[in-house]
Amino acid sequence: MATLSSPGIGTGFKVTETVQSLVAAEREPFDKKKLAAENKLTEQISGLGKLKSALSDLDDTIFDLKLPTTFSKRQVDYSSDFFTAEAGSAASVSSYDVQVNKVAAGQKVTTGPIDASAAIGSGTLEIRSLGLNKGFSIAVEAGQTINDIAAQINGSSANFGVTASVVKGDSGSYLTLSSNQTGDNSVLSLNVTDSDGFLHDDSGLSQLAFSYGETRSNQTFNAGESFAVGSFDISNGTDTATISVLAGETIEQVVDKINAAGINVTASLEDDNAGGFKLVYQSSNDYGNHQVAITSADASMSKLLKSHEYANFTENTAASKAQITLNGSIVVTSETNTFENAVAGLSLEVKKAHDATASDNIKINLDKGSTEEAVKKFVESYNEMFAVVAELTQVNEDGTAGQLVGDSTIRTMMNQLRGALGGIVTIDKFSTQSLASIGIKTERDGTLSLNEATLTKQLNSNFEQFGALFAGDEGIGKALSNVVSEYKGIGGIVESKIKSATSSIDRINEERTDFDERMGRYEARLFSQFTTMDLLVSQLQATGDYLTAQLDALSGINKKK
């Protein structure tokens, strides 16, 4: 007898539908229970996220409240096109007259005309800063031009702020060097090691030698060259000496007399690589007081005459320091255009010089406005946080409820916050302060209100106490910060609850997976049982049909007899 391979075919019994209905009935309570739990946890996570966000916003505001500098700011009142000013908490309440005498500038120097297509020579070029006491060197190879040198200077990783550029003019190209520093920090020197061995021959790399203290005569002298009787004056900045020359004295003797003059000038005769010598002067005075010049009324001294000028470069912009005069008599100098220490807590940035008799006034006052703004911002921020808490914990008239209704965490947190808000802070042994005393009141609904008239009165009479009230060791700002940080911080109570709820959802998903596997086995078992039953019933039906047919056949035989 053949067996049936499709459930229900033999008997017409709906095995598949029956199994599916039984499985669905089995899993419906489980699914409903787990979905309800998951939805509740999801709502809790969402609510906790809103709470954490609101606490973070409040914490940002509280952060300023616990800083003493929030309540010691200064307001600077001035009107000037010649400087800008800022005052910190160290600045005393006062006023100052400020006259800008000079602004700081960076040195800029330019060579004479040079053929940009011609090789400049070879050797080593070291660029140094006087004030920074640092420098860097570049190697100049044979065949390189001033464009190559400019590129090397600008590309050096050790460059401390020197910009090289080549300007093309009618008479040739000019190498310009400028510093991004000011004052002495911008004073440059270019020390050359020329491969040809000569530094004063007006050729090769020595064409780029430069030092603020070094100048030289344009005249060429011969060894042993002598002079007629006469005298000349040599000056080095503000120092001057008169030197007498006797008939027949040589250039070497004149050099010795210059060196013995006691005005910080060293003179020397340097080989010009053409059979003669250049008279070179080196001033050891500070920059700005270093200009060497020689004057004389005697014709016999004409070859020695010189004004202050550099041999290879022109100083387009002299390095200068900034200088101001405070209150008409106190002169202050700065390497830069910023004055940080002239007045404690006051920073000045000068922009341009006043006329000789002009000045501008600066008034420094307590910045009560910023403190008032900080207090108002705190009240607003607290009320915004409170509105989020109310939304999360209230039960509405339509029966809907907030995502964290009944959560004991919020009740505990709000009790702690209210405790911090109601704190009384000891200012000194004679006085105390509280939020209520400066006009902040907790309303019946839990929000904060601010009496601005009371706040203004306290700012005018007890401004110095606001720092202790909010930012002192026992201040309200720190007390509030401790509570908020406990709940919203990394690893805090709110984050821990979010992690716990997330873990619970993960467990629900694991339970669903286990349940799905169990239901799969249950469904397979039902199919097996019903299929076996269906097959057995089908076989019984077939047997019954056979017996019926046999009986019918016997009945027919009997009738014939």
Coordinates of C-alpha atoms in Angstrom, one line a residue:
M1 CA 0.0 0.0 0.0
A2 CA 1.4 3.4 -1.0
T3 CA 2.2 6.0 1.7
L4 CA 1.1 9.7 1.6
S5 CA 3.9 12.3 1.3
S6 CA 1.9 15.5 1.7
P7 CA 0.3 16.3 5.1
G8 CA -3.5 16.1 4.9
I9 CA -3.8 14.7 1.4
G10 CA -4.9 11.3 2.6
T11 CA -7.6 12.6 4.9
G12 CA -8.2 16.1 3.9
F13 CA -7.1 17.3 7.4
K14 CA -5.4 20.8 7.2
V15 CA -2.2 19.9 8.9
T16 CA -0.2 23.0 8.0
E17 CA -2.9 25.4 9.1
T18 CA -3.4 23.6 12.3
V19 CA 0.3 23.5 13.2
Q20 CA 0.7 27.2 12.4
S21 CA -2.3 28.1 14.6
L22 CA -1.0 26.0 17.4
V23 CA 2.5 27.6 17.2
A24 CA 1.1 31.1 16.9
A25 CA -1.1 30.5 20.0
E26 CA 2.0 29.2 21.9
R27 CA 4.2 32.2 21.1
E28 CA 1.6 35.0 21.3
P29 CA 1.9 35.6 25.1
F30 CA 5.7 35.5 24.9
D31 CA 5.9 38.0 22.0
K32 CA 3.5 40.4 23.7
K33 CA 5.3 40.2 27.0
K34 CA 8.8 40.8 25.5
L35 CA 7.6 43.5 23.1
A36 CA 6.0 45.4 26.0
A37 CA 9.2 45.1 28.0
E38 CA 11.3 46.2 25.1
N39 CA 9.1 49.2 24.4
K40 CA 9.3 50.2 28.0
L41 CA 13.1 49.9 28.1
T42 CA 13.4 51.8 24.8
E43 CA 11.2 54.6 26.2
Q44 CA 13.3 54.6 29.3
I45 CA 16.6 54.9 27.3
S46 CA 15.1 57.7 25.2
G47 CA 14.0 59.6 28.4
L48 CA 17.3 59.1 30.1
G49 CA 19.0 60.4 26.9
K50 CA 16.9 63.6 27.1
L51 CA 17.7 63.9 30.8
K52 CA 21.4 63.6 30.2
S53 CA 21.3 66.1 27.4
A54 CA 19.4 68.6 29.6
L55 CA 21.9 68.0 32.4
S56 CA 24.8 68.6 30.0
D57 CA 23.4 71.9 29.0
L58 CA 23.0 72.9 32.6
D59 CA 26.5 71.7 33.4
D60 CA 27.9 73.9 30.7
T61 CA 26.4 76.9 32.5
I62 CA 27.4 75.7 35.9
F63 CA 31.0 75.3 34.7
D64 CA 31.3 79.1 34.4
L65 CA 29.6 79.6 37.8
K66 CA 32.3 77.6 39.6
L67 CA 35.2 79.6 38.1
P68 CA 36.4 82.6 40.2
T69 CA 37.3 84.4 37.0
T70 CA 33.6 84.6 36.0
F71 CA 33.1 87.0 38.9
S72 CA 36.3 89.0 38.6
K73 CA 36.1 90.2 35.1
R74 CA 36.9 93.8 34.2
Q75 CA 35.2 96.2 31.8
V76 CA 37.5 98.5 29.8
D77 CA 36.0 101.7 28.5
Y78 CA 38.0 103.7 25.9
S79 CA 37.6 105.2 22.4
S80 CA 40.8 105.1 20.4
D81 CA 42.1 104.4 16.9
F82 CA 45.6 104.1 18.2
F83 CA 45.4 101.0 20.4
T84 CA 43.1 98.3 21.6
A85 CA 42.8 97.2 25.3
E86 CA 41.7 94.2 27.3
A87 CA 41.7 93.9 31.1
G88 CA 41.9 90.7 33.2
S89 CA 40.8 90.1 36.8
A90 CA 44.2 91.3 38.1
A91 CA 43.5 94.8 36.8
S92 CA 42.6 97.4 39.4
V93 CA 39.7 99.7 39.0
S94 CA 41.4 102.9 37.7
S95 CA 42.0 105.1 34.7
Y96 CA 45.1 105.8 32.6
D97 CA 46.1 108.2 29.9
V98 CA 47.9 106.4 27.1
Q99 CA 50.0 108.1 24.4
V100 CA 51.4 105.9 21.7
N101 CA 54.8 107.3 20.8
K102 CA 56.0 104.6 18.4
V103 CA 54.8 101.3 17.0
A104 CA 57.1 98.4 16.6
A105 CA 58.3 97.4 13.1
G106 CA 60.3 94.6 11.6
Q107 CA 63.6 95.2 9.7
K108 CA 63.6 95.1 5.9
V109 CA 66.8 95.2 3.8
T110 CA 67.4 95.2 0.1
T111 CA 70.6 94.6 -2.0
G112 CA 71.7 96.7 -4.8
P113 CA 70.9 95.7 -8.4
I114 CA 72.0 92.1 -9.3
D115 CA 71.8 90.2 -12.5
A116 CA 69.2 87.6 -11.6
S117 CA 70.4 85.3 -14.4
A118 CA 74.0 85.3 -13.3
A119 CA 75.6 83.0 -10.8
I120 CA 76.1 84.7 -7.4
G121 CA 79.1 82.7 -6.3
S122 CA 79.3 79.8 -3.8
G123 CA 79.9 79.2 -0.2
T124 CA 77.8 79.3 3.0
L125 CA 75.2 82.0 4.0
E126 CA 74.1 82.1 7.6
I127 CA 71.1 84.3 8.5
R128 CA 70.8 85.2 12.2
S129 CA 68.4 87.2 14.4
L130 CA 69.9 89.6 16.9
G131 CA 67.1 89.4 19.5
L132 CA 66.1 85.8 19.0
N133 CA 69.8 84.7 19.1
K134 CA 69.1 82.0 16.6
G135 CA 70.0 81.4 13.0
F136 CA 70.1 79.0 10.1
S137 CA 72.5 78.3 7.2
I138 CA 72.1 77.5 3.5
A139 CA 74.8 76.1 1.2
V140 CA 75.1 78.0 -2.0
E141 CA 76.4 76.0 -4.9
A142 CA 78.3 77.3 -7.9
G143 CA 75.9 78.5 -10.6
Q144 CA 73.1 79.4 -8.3
T145 CA 71.3 82.8 -8.7
I146 CA 69.7 85.1 -6.2
N147 CA 66.3 83.4 -7.1
D148 CA 67.8 80.1 -6.0
I149 CA 69.0 81.7 -2.7
A150 CA 65.6 83.2 -2.0
A151 CA 63.9 79.9 -2.5
Q152 CA 66.4 78.2 -0.2
I153 CA 65.9 80.8 2.5
N154 CA 62.1 80.6 2.3
G155 CA 62.2 76.8 2.2
S156 CA 64.5 76.2 5.2
S157 CA 62.9 74.2 8.0
A158 CA 65.0 76.2 10.5
N159 CA 63.8 79.6 9.2
F160 CA 62.7 81.7 12.2
G161 CA 60.5 84.1 10.3
V162 CA 62.6 85.6 7.4
T163 CA 61.0 86.1 4.0
A164 CA 63.2 86.5 0.9
S165 CA 61.9 87.9 -2.3
V166 CA 63.4 89.1 -5.6
V167 CA 62.1 92.3 -7.1
K168 CA 62.8 93.0 -10.7
G169 CA 63.6 96.7 -11.4
D170 CA 64.9 98.8 -14.3
S171 CA 68.5 98.5 -13.2
G172 CA 68.4 94.8 -12.3
S173 CA 67.0 92.5 -9.7
Y174 CA 67.0 93.1 -6.0
L175 CA 67.0 90.6 -3.2
T176 CA 64.8 91.8 -0.3
L177 CA 64.8 90.2 3.2
S178 CA 62.2 91.0 5.8
S179 CA 61.4 89.7 9.2
N180 CA 58.0 88.8 10.6
Q181 CA 59.3 89.8 14.1
T182 CA 59.6 93.3 15.4
G183 CA 62.1 95.3 17.5
D184 CA 65.5 93.7 18.2
N185 CA 64.0 90.3 17.3
S186 CA 63.8 91.4 13.7
V187 CA 67.4 92.7 13.3
L188 CA 69.2 90.5 10.8
S189 CA 72.7 89.6 10.0
L190 CA 74.0 87.7 7.0
N191 CA 77.3 86.0 7.7
V192 CA 79.1 84.8 4.6
T193 CA 81.8 82.2 4.0
D194 CA 82.8 83.0 0.4
S195 CA 84.5 80.2 -1.6
D196 CA 86.8 82.8 -3.2
G197 CA 88.2 83.7 0.3
F198 CA 87.5 87.4 0.1
L199 CA 84.7 89.3 1.9
H200 CA 85.2 92.8 0.6
D201 CA 85.8 92.4 -3.1
D202 CA 82.3 93.3 -4.3
S203 CA 82.0 89.9 -6.0
G204 CA 80.9 86.4 -5.3
L205 CA 78.7 85.4 -2.3
S206 CA 80.3 88.2 -0.2
Q207 CA 77.9 90.6 -2.1
L208 CA 75.3 89.4 0.3
A209 CA 77.2 89.9 3.6
F210 CA 75.3 92.2 6.0
S211 CA 75.6 93.2 9.7
Y212 CA 73.8 96.1 11.4
G213 CA 77.0 97.2 13.1
E214 CA 79.3 96.9 10.0
T215 CA 79.9 99.7 7.5
R216 CA 82.8 100.5 5.2
S217 CA 84.4 103.3 3.2
N218 CA 83.7 103.5 -0.5
Q219 CA 87.3 104.5 -1.0
T220 CA 90.2 102.1 -1.7
F221 CA 93.4 102.6 0.3
N222 CA 96.9 101.4 -0.4
A223 CA 99.1 99.8 2.2
G224 CA 101.2 102.6 3.9
E225 CA 99.2 105.4 2.3
S226 CA 99.9 108.6 4.1
F227 CA 97.9 111.8 4.9
A228 CA 98.6 115.5 5.3
V229 CA 98.0 117.1 8.7
G230 CA 94.3 117.4 9.7
S231 CA 91.6 116.1 12.0
F232 CA 88.2 114.4 11.7
D233 CA 85.2 113.6 13.9
I234 CA 84.0 110.0 14.1
S235 CA 80.6 109.3 15.6
N236 CA 79.1 106.0 16.7
G237 CA 75.5 106.7 17.4
T238 CA 75.5 109.2 20.2
D239 CA 79.3 108.8 20.9
T240 CA 81.7 111.1 19.2
A241 CA 85.5 111.5 19.2
T242 CA 87.9 113.9 17.4
I243 CA 91.0 112.3 15.9
S244 CA 94.1 114.4 14.9
V245 CA 96.3 113.2 12.0
L246 CA 99.9 114.3 11.8
A247 CA 101.6 114.9 8.5
G248 CA 102.9 111.7 7.1
E249 CA 100.8 109.4 9.2
T250 CA 99.7 106.3 7.4
I251 CA 96.3 104.7 7.0
E252 CA 97.4 102.0 9.4
Q253 CA 98.1 104.6 12.0
V254 CA 94.8 106.2 11.5
V255 CA 93.1 102.9 12.0
D256 CA 95.0 102.5 15.3
K257 CA 93.8 105.9 16.4
I258 CA 90.2 105.1 15.6
N259 CA 90.4 101.9 17.6
A260 CA 91.9 103.8 20.5
A261 CA 89.2 106.5 20.5
G262 CA 87.0 104.6 23.0
I263 CA 83.7 105.0 21.2
N264 CA 83.1 101.2 20.6
V265 CA 84.2 101.2 17.0
T266 CA 86.7 98.7 15.6
A267 CA 88.3 99.7 12.3
S268 CA 90.2 97.3 10.0
L269 CA 91.7 97.3 6.6
E270 CA 90.4 94.4 4.5
D271 CA 91.8 93.1 1.2
D272 CA 89.6 94.0 -1.8
N273 CA 91.2 91.3 -4.0
A274 CA 92.3 94.0 -6.4
G275 CA 95.6 95.2 -4.8
G276 CA 94.0 97.6 -2.4
F277 CA 92.2 97.7 0.9
K278 CA 88.7 98.7 2.2
L279 CA 88.4 100.5 5.5
V280 CA 85.8 98.6 7.5
Y281 CA 84.1 99.8 10.7
Q282 CA 82.4 97.6 13.2
S283 CA 80.2 99.2 15.9
S284 CA 79.6 97.3 19.1
N285 CA 76.8 99.6 20.2
D286 CA 73.2 98.4 20.5
Y287 CA 71.1 98.5 17.4
G288 CA 69.7 102.0 16.9
N289 CA 72.8 103.6 18.4
H290 CA 75.2 102.1 15.9
Q291 CA 75.5 104.5 13.0
V292 CA 79.2 105.2 12.2
A293 CA 80.0 108.4 10.3
I294 CA 83.1 110.6 9.7
T295 CA 83.1 114.3 9.1
S296 CA 85.8 116.9 8.7
A297 CA 86.4 120.4 7.5
D298 CA 89.9 119.6 6.4
A299 CA 90.5 118.8 2.7
S300 CA 93.3 116.5 3.6
M301 CA 90.8 114.2 5.3
S302 CA 88.3 114.0 2.4
K303 CA 89.2 110.4 1.6
L304 CA 88.1 109.4 5.1
L305 CA 84.7 111.1 5.0
K306 CA 81.7 108.8 5.1
S307 CA 78.0 108.9 6.0
H308 CA 76.4 105.9 7.7
E309 CA 75.5 103.4 5.0
Y310 CA 75.7 99.7 4.6
A311 CA 78.1 98.2 2.0
N312 CA 75.8 95.7 0.3
F313 CA 72.2 96.5 1.5
T314 CA 69.9 99.4 2.0
E315 CA 67.8 99.3 5.1
N316 CA 64.3 100.0 3.8
T317 CA 62.6 99.7 7.2
A318 CA 64.5 100.0 10.4
A319 CA 63.7 97.7 13.2
S320 CA 61.9 99.6 16.0
K321 CA 60.3 98.9 19.3
A322 CA 56.9 100.1 20.4
Q323 CA 56.8 102.8 23.0
I324 CA 54.0 104.4 25.0
T325 CA 53.7 107.0 27.7
L326 CA 51.3 106.4 30.6
N327 CA 49.8 109.3 32.5
G328 CA 52.0 111.8 30.8
S329 CA 55.3 110.7 32.4
I330 CA 55.9 106.9 32.5
V331 CA 57.6 105.7 29.4
V332 CA 57.3 102.0 28.6
T333 CA 59.0 100.2 25.7
S334 CA 58.1 96.8 24.2
E335 CA 59.8 94.6 21.5
T336 CA 56.3 94.1 20.0
N337 CA 53.2 96.1 19.7
T338 CA 51.7 94.3 22.7
F339 CA 52.2 95.7 26.2
E340 CA 51.3 93.0 28.8
N341 CA 53.1 94.2 32.0
A342 CA 52.9 97.9 31.9
V343 CA 49.8 97.8 34.1
A344 CA 49.0 94.6 35.9
G345 CA 46.1 92.9 34.3
L346 CA 45.9 95.3 31.3
S347 CA 46.9 94.3 27.8
L348 CA 47.5 97.0 25.2
E349 CA 47.9 96.4 21.4
V350 CA 49.2 99.6 19.8
K351 CA 48.3 100.3 16.2
K352 CA 49.7 103.8 15.3
A353 CA 51.4 106.7 16.9
H354 CA 49.6 109.7 18.5
D355 CA 50.5 113.3 17.6
A356 CA 53.1 114.7 20.0
T357 CA 50.6 116.1 22.5
A358 CA 47.7 113.7 22.1
S359 CA 46.6 110.7 24.2
D360 CA 43.5 108.6 24.9
N361 CA 42.0 107.6 28.2
I362 CA 41.3 104.1 29.5
K363 CA 38.9 103.4 32.3
I364 CA 38.8 100.0 34.0
N365 CA 35.7 99.1 36.0
L366 CA 34.2 96.0 37.6
D367 CA 32.3 94.1 34.9
K368 CA 29.0 93.8 36.8
G369 CA 27.2 93.2 33.5
S370 CA 28.9 89.9 32.7
T371 CA 28.2 88.7 36.3
E372 CA 24.5 89.7 35.9
E373 CA 24.4 87.8 32.5
A374 CA 26.0 84.7 34.1
V375 CA 23.4 84.6 36.9
K376 CA 20.5 85.1 34.4
K377 CA 21.9 82.4 32.1
F378 CA 22.0 80.0 35.1
V379 CA 18.4 80.6 36.0
E380 CA 17.3 80.1 32.4
S381 CA 19.4 77.0 32.0
Y382 CA 18.1 75.5 35.2
N383 CA 14.5 76.1 34.2
E384 CA 15.1 74.5 30.8
M385 CA 16.4 71.4 32.5
F386 CA 13.5 71.4 34.9
A387 CA 11.0 71.6 32.0
V388 CA 12.6 68.5 30.5
V389 CA 12.3 66.7 33.9
A390 CA 8.6 67.7 34.2
E391 CA 7.9 66.4 30.7
L392 CA 9.6 63.1 31.5
T393 CA 7.8 62.5 34.9
Q394 CA 4.3 64.0 34.5
V395 CA 1.0 62.1 33.8
N396 CA -1.2 63.9 31.3
E397 CA -5.0 64.4 31.5
D398 CA -5.4 62.0 28.5
G399 CA -3.8 59.2 30.5
T400 CA -0.4 59.3 28.6
A401 CA 2.7 59.5 30.8
G402 CA 6.2 60.7 30.5
Q403 CA 9.0 58.3 29.7
L404 CA 10.4 58.3 33.3
V405 CA 7.3 58.4 35.4
G406 CA 8.0 56.8 38.8
D407 CA 11.7 56.7 38.2
S408 CA 13.3 57.2 41.7
T409 CA 16.5 58.4 40.1
I410 CA 15.0 61.7 39.1
R411 CA 13.3 62.2 42.5
T412 CA 16.6 61.7 44.2
M413 CA 18.5 64.0 41.8
M414 CA 16.0 66.8 42.1
N415 CA 16.1 66.6 45.9
Q416 CA 19.9 66.9 45.8
L417 CA 19.7 69.9 43.4
R418 CA 17.1 71.6 45.6
G419 CA 19.4 71.1 48.6
A420 CA 22.3 72.7 46.7
L421 CA 20.2 75.6 45.6
G422 CA 19.1 76.3 49.2
G423 CA 22.7 76.3 50.5
I424 CA 23.9 79.2 52.6
V425 CA 27.5 80.2 52.0
T426 CA 29.7 81.8 54.6
I427 CA 31.5 84.8 53.1
D428 CA 33.4 85.8 56.2
K429 CA 32.8 85.7 59.9
F430 CA 30.4 88.6 59.6
S431 CA 28.4 87.7 56.6
T432 CA 26.7 85.0 54.6
Q433 CA 25.1 84.8 51.1
S434 CA 22.5 82.6 49.4
L435 CA 20.7 82.5 46.1
A436 CA 17.6 84.0 47.8
S437 CA 19.6 87.0 49.0
I438 CA 20.6 87.9 45.5
G439 CA 17.0 87.5 44.2
I440 CA 16.8 83.9 43.1
K441 CA 13.7 82.1 44.4
T442 CA 12.4 78.6 44.0
E443 CA 8.7 78.7 43.0
R444 CA 6.0 76.2 44.1
D445 CA 6.2 74.5 40.7
G446 CA 10.0 73.9 41.2
T447 CA 11.2 76.5 38.7
L448 CA 13.5 79.4 39.6
S449 CA 12.6 83.0 39.4
L450 CA 14.8 86.0 39.5
N451 CA 14.1 89.4 41.0
E452 CA 16.3 91.7 38.9
A453 CA 16.0 94.7 41.2
T454 CA 17.4 92.6 44.1
L455 CA 20.2 91.3 41.9
T456 CA 21.1 94.8 40.7
K457 CA 21.2 96.0 44.3
Q458 CA 23.5 93.2 45.4
L459 CA 25.8 93.7 42.4
N460 CA 26.2 97.4 43.4
S461 CA 26.7 96.8 47.1
N462 CA 28.3 93.3 47.4
F463 CA 29.8 92.5 44.0
E464 CA 33.0 91.1 45.6
Q465 CA 30.8 88.4 47.4
F466 CA 29.5 86.8 44.2
G467 CA 32.7 84.9 43.6
A468 CA 32.5 83.3 47.0
L469 CA 28.8 82.6 46.7
F470 CA 29.2 80.7 43.4
A471 CA 32.8 79.8 43.0
G472 CA 34.2 79.5 46.6
D473 CA 35.2 76.1 48.1
E474 CA 31.7 75.8 49.6
G475 CA 30.1 77.8 46.8
I476 CA 26.7 76.9 45.2
G477 CA 28.3 76.6 41.7
K478 CA 30.6 73.8 42.9
A479 CA 27.8 72.1 44.9
L480 CA 25.5 72.1 41.9
S481 CA 28.4 70.8 39.7
N482 CA 29.0 67.9 42.0
V483 CA 25.4 66.8 41.8
V484 CA 25.1 67.2 38.0
S485 CA 28.4 65.5 37.4
E486 CA 27.3 62.5 39.6
Y487 CA 24.4 62.0 37.3
K488 CA 25.4 63.0 33.8
G489 CA 29.2 62.4 33.8
I490 CA 31.0 59.5 32.2
G491 CA 30.2 56.5 34.3
G492 CA 27.5 58.5 36.1
I493 CA 24.2 57.4 37.3
V494 CA 22.2 58.2 34.2
E495 CA 24.8 56.6 31.9
S496 CA 24.8 53.5 34.1
K497 CA 21.0 53.3 33.9
I498 CA 21.2 53.6 30.1
K499 CA 23.7 50.8 29.9
S500 CA 21.6 48.7 32.2
A501 CA 18.5 49.2 30.0
T502 CA 20.5 48.5 26.9
S503 CA 21.7 45.3 28.4
S504 CA 18.2 44.3 29.2
I505 CA 17.1 44.8 25.6
D506 CA 20.1 42.6 24.6
R507 CA 18.9 39.9 26.9
I508 CA 15.4 40.1 25.5
N509 CA 16.8 39.6 22.0
E510 CA 18.7 36.6 23.3
E511 CA 15.5 35.2 24.8
R512 CA 13.8 35.7 21.5
T513 CA 16.5 33.8 19.7
D514 CA 16.2 31.0 22.2
F515 CA 12.4 31.0 22.0
D516 CA 12.5 31.0 18.2
E517 CA 14.7 27.9 18.3
R518 CA 12.3 26.2 20.8
M519 CA 9.3 27.1 18.6
G520 CA 11.1 25.7 15.6
R521 CA 11.5 22.4 17.4
Y522 CA 7.9 22.5 18.6
E523 CA 6.6 23.2 15.1
A524 CA 8.6 20.3 13.7
R525 CA 7.3 18.0 16.4
L526 CA 3.7 19.0 15.6
F527 CA 4.2 18.4 11.9
S528 CA 5.6 15.0 12.7
Q529 CA 2.8 14.0 14.9
F530 CA 0.0 15.3 12.6
T531 CA 1.6 13.8 9.6
T532 CA 1.9 10.4 11.3
M533 CA -1.8 10.7 12.4
D534 CA -2.8 11.6 8.9
L535 CA -1.0 8.7 7.4
L536 CA -2.5 6.3 9.9
V537 CA -6.0 7.5 9.3
S538 CA -5.5 7.3 5.6
Q539 CA -4.4 3.7 5.9
L540 CA -7.3 2.9 8.1
Q541 CA -9.7 4.5 5.6
A542 CA -8.1 2.5 2.8
T543 CA -8.4 -0.7 4.7
G544 CA -12.1 0.1 5.5
D545 CA -12.8 0.8 1.9
Y546 CA -11.2 -2.5 0.9
L547 CA -13.2 -4.5 3.4
T548 CA -16.4 -2.7 2.3
A549 CA -15.7 -3.6 -1.3
Q550 CA -15.1 -7.3 -0.2
L551 CA -18.3 -7.4 1.7
D552 CA -20.2 -5.9 -1.1
A553 CA -18.8 -8.6 -3.4
L554 CA -19.8 -11.4 -1.0
S555 CA -23.3 -9.9 -0.8
G556 CA -23.7 -10.1 -4.6
I557 CA -22.6 -13.7 -4.8
N558 CA -25.2 -14.7 -2.2
K559 CA -28.0 -12.9 -4.1
K560 CA -27.2 -15.0 -7.2
K561 CA -27.6 -18.3 -5.3

